[in-house]
Amino acid sequence: MCPGTERLYRIAVFPEEERYVFAYTVTIRNLGRSQVQLLGRYWLITNGHGRETEVQGEGVVGEQPHIPAGGEYQYTSGAVIETPLGTMQGHYEMIDIDGAPFRIEIPVFRLAVPTLIH
């Protein structure tokens, strides 16, 4: 089991309010031989000034999906930060078919207004 790639999906910019809204899409692929379930997630979101926000909770987008062997699960969610540049990283809390817990690390990825990065 390994996470797929994260990609920027949509951005809404409100610089006068110091609010930058980013949407991202994540695909989780189950490369194992048995079904797994996503129980929870943890995100560390860092804005361009280094301010960190932690987000954790059950499932993703209101679901705790079961992912069959060889299957995948994709969802889109979002983050709001106060700067036009930031990062996200974290992990998913999972269980296998026998109920054994494990964690999938999510490597850091960038949140950036497209005009900032060439």
CSV table of C-alpha atoms in Angstrom, one decimal:
chain,number,residue,atom,x,y,z
A,1,MET,CA,0.0,0.0,0.0
A,2,CYS,CA,1.4,3.4,-0.9
A,3,PRO,CA,-0.1,6.8,-1.4
A,4,GLY,CA,-0.4,8.1,-5.0
A,5,THR,CA,0.6,11.5,-6.1
A,6,GLU,CA,-0.9,14.7,-4.7
A,7,ARG,CA,-1.8,17.4,-7.2
A,8,LEU,CA,-3.1,20.9,-7.1
A,9,TYR,CA,-6.7,21.0,-8.2
A,10,ARG,CA,-8.0,24.5,-7.7
A,11,ILE,CA,-7.0,27.8,-6.0
A,12,ALA,CA,-9.1,30.7,-4.7
A,13,VAL,CA,-7.1,33.8,-3.7
A,14,PHE,CA,-8.3,36.5,-1.3
A,15,PRO,CA,-5.1,38.5,-0.7
A,16,GLU,CA,-6.9,41.4,0.9
A,17,GLU,CA,-8.2,38.9,3.6
A,18,GLU,CA,-4.9,37.0,3.7
A,19,ARG,CA,-6.7,33.9,2.7
A,20,TYR,CA,-5.5,31.4,0.1
A,21,VAL,CA,-7.7,28.4,-0.5
A,22,PHE,CA,-6.1,25.4,-2.1
A,23,ALA,CA,-7.8,22.2,-3.2
A,24,TYR,CA,-5.8,19.0,-3.7
A,25,THR,CA,-6.5,15.5,-5.0
A,26,VAL,CA,-5.0,12.3,-3.5
A,27,THR,CA,-5.1,8.8,-4.9
A,28,ILE,CA,-4.4,6.0,-2.5
A,29,ARG,CA,-3.5,2.7,-4.2
A,30,ASN,CA,-3.6,-0.6,-2.4
A,31,LEU,CA,-0.6,-2.6,-3.8
A,32,GLY,CA,-1.1,-5.4,-1.2
A,33,ARG,CA,-2.9,-8.7,-1.4
A,34,SER,CA,-5.8,-8.0,0.9
A,35,GLN,CA,-8.3,-5.2,1.6
A,36,VAL,CA,-7.4,-2.3,3.9
A,37,GLN,CA,-9.4,0.5,5.5
A,38,LEU,CA,-8.5,4.1,6.0
A,39,LEU,CA,-9.5,5.1,9.6
A,40,GLY,CA,-8.0,8.5,10.0
A,41,ARG,CA,-5.7,11.2,8.9
A,42,TYR,CA,-3.2,13.7,10.3
A,43,TRP,CA,-1.9,16.8,8.4
A,44,LEU,CA,0.8,19.3,9.3
A,45,ILE,CA,0.1,22.4,7.2
A,46,THR,CA,2.8,25.1,7.2
A,47,ASN,CA,2.2,28.5,5.7
A,48,GLY,CA,4.9,30.7,4.1
A,49,HIS,CA,5.8,32.3,7.4
A,50,GLY,CA,6.5,29.0,9.0
A,51,ARG,CA,3.3,28.9,11.1
A,52,GLU,CA,2.1,25.3,11.5
A,53,THR,CA,-1.4,24.0,11.9
A,54,GLU,CA,-2.2,20.4,12.8
A,55,VAL,CA,-5.4,18.8,11.5
A,56,GLN,CA,-6.4,15.3,12.5
A,57,GLY,CA,-9.6,13.3,12.5
A,58,GLU,CA,-11.6,10.3,11.4
A,59,GLY,CA,-11.5,9.2,7.7
A,60,VAL,CA,-11.2,11.7,4.8
A,61,VAL,CA,-14.0,13.8,3.4
A,62,GLY,CA,-16.5,12.1,5.7
A,63,GLU,CA,-15.6,8.5,4.7
A,64,GLN,CA,-13.5,5.7,6.1
A,65,PRO,CA,-13.1,3.8,2.8
A,66,HIS,CA,-12.3,0.1,2.4
A,67,ILE,CA,-9.8,-0.3,-0.4
A,68,PRO,CA,-9.7,-3.8,-2.0
A,69,ALA,CA,-6.4,-5.5,-3.0
A,70,GLY,CA,-5.3,-3.9,-6.3
A,71,GLY,CA,-7.8,-1.1,-5.9
A,72,GLU,CA,-7.6,2.6,-5.3
A,73,TYR,CA,-9.5,5.4,-3.6
A,74,GLN,CA,-9.3,9.0,-4.7
A,75,TYR,CA,-10.7,12.1,-3.0
A,76,THR,CA,-10.4,15.9,-3.2
A,77,SER,CA,-10.1,18.2,-0.2
A,78,GLY,CA,-8.7,21.6,0.6
A,79,ALA,CA,-6.7,23.7,2.9
A,80,VAL,CA,-6.8,27.4,3.8
A,81,ILE,CA,-3.6,29.3,4.6
A,82,GLU,CA,-2.7,32.9,5.1
A,83,THR,CA,0.1,33.1,2.5
A,84,PRO,CA,0.4,32.3,-1.2
A,85,LEU,CA,2.9,29.6,-0.5
A,86,GLY,CA,2.9,26.7,2.0
A,87,THR,CA,3.3,23.0,2.4
A,88,MET,CA,1.4,20.0,3.7
A,89,GLN,CA,2.5,16.6,4.9
A,90,GLY,CA,1.2,13.9,7.2
A,91,HIS,CA,-0.1,10.4,7.4
A,92,TYR,CA,-3.1,8.1,7.1
A,93,GLU,CA,-4.0,5.6,9.9
A,94,MET,CA,-5.1,2.3,8.4
A,95,ILE,CA,-6.0,-1.2,9.4
A,96,ASP,CA,-5.5,-4.4,7.4
A,97,ILE,CA,-8.1,-7.2,6.9
A,98,ASP,CA,-7.0,-8.8,10.3
A,99,GLY,CA,-7.5,-5.5,12.1
A,100,ALA,CA,-3.8,-4.8,12.5
A,101,PRO,CA,-3.1,-1.0,12.4
A,102,PHE,CA,-0.5,0.6,10.2
A,103,ARG,CA,0.4,4.0,9.0
A,104,ILE,CA,1.0,5.5,5.6
A,105,GLU,CA,3.3,8.5,5.6
A,106,ILE,CA,2.4,11.3,3.2
A,107,PRO,CA,5.5,13.2,2.0
A,108,VAL,CA,5.6,16.9,1.9
A,109,PHE,CA,3.9,18.7,-1.0
A,110,ARG,CA,3.7,22.3,-1.9
A,111,LEU,CA,0.7,24.6,-1.9
A,112,ALA,CA,1.5,27.6,-4.2
A,113,VAL,CA,-0.3,30.2,-6.2
A,114,PRO,CA,0.8,29.3,-9.8
A,115,THR,CA,2.2,32.8,-10.6
A,116,LEU,CA,4.7,32.5,-7.7
A,117,ILE,CA,6.5,29.4,-9.1
A,118,HIS,CA,8.0,29.4,-12.6
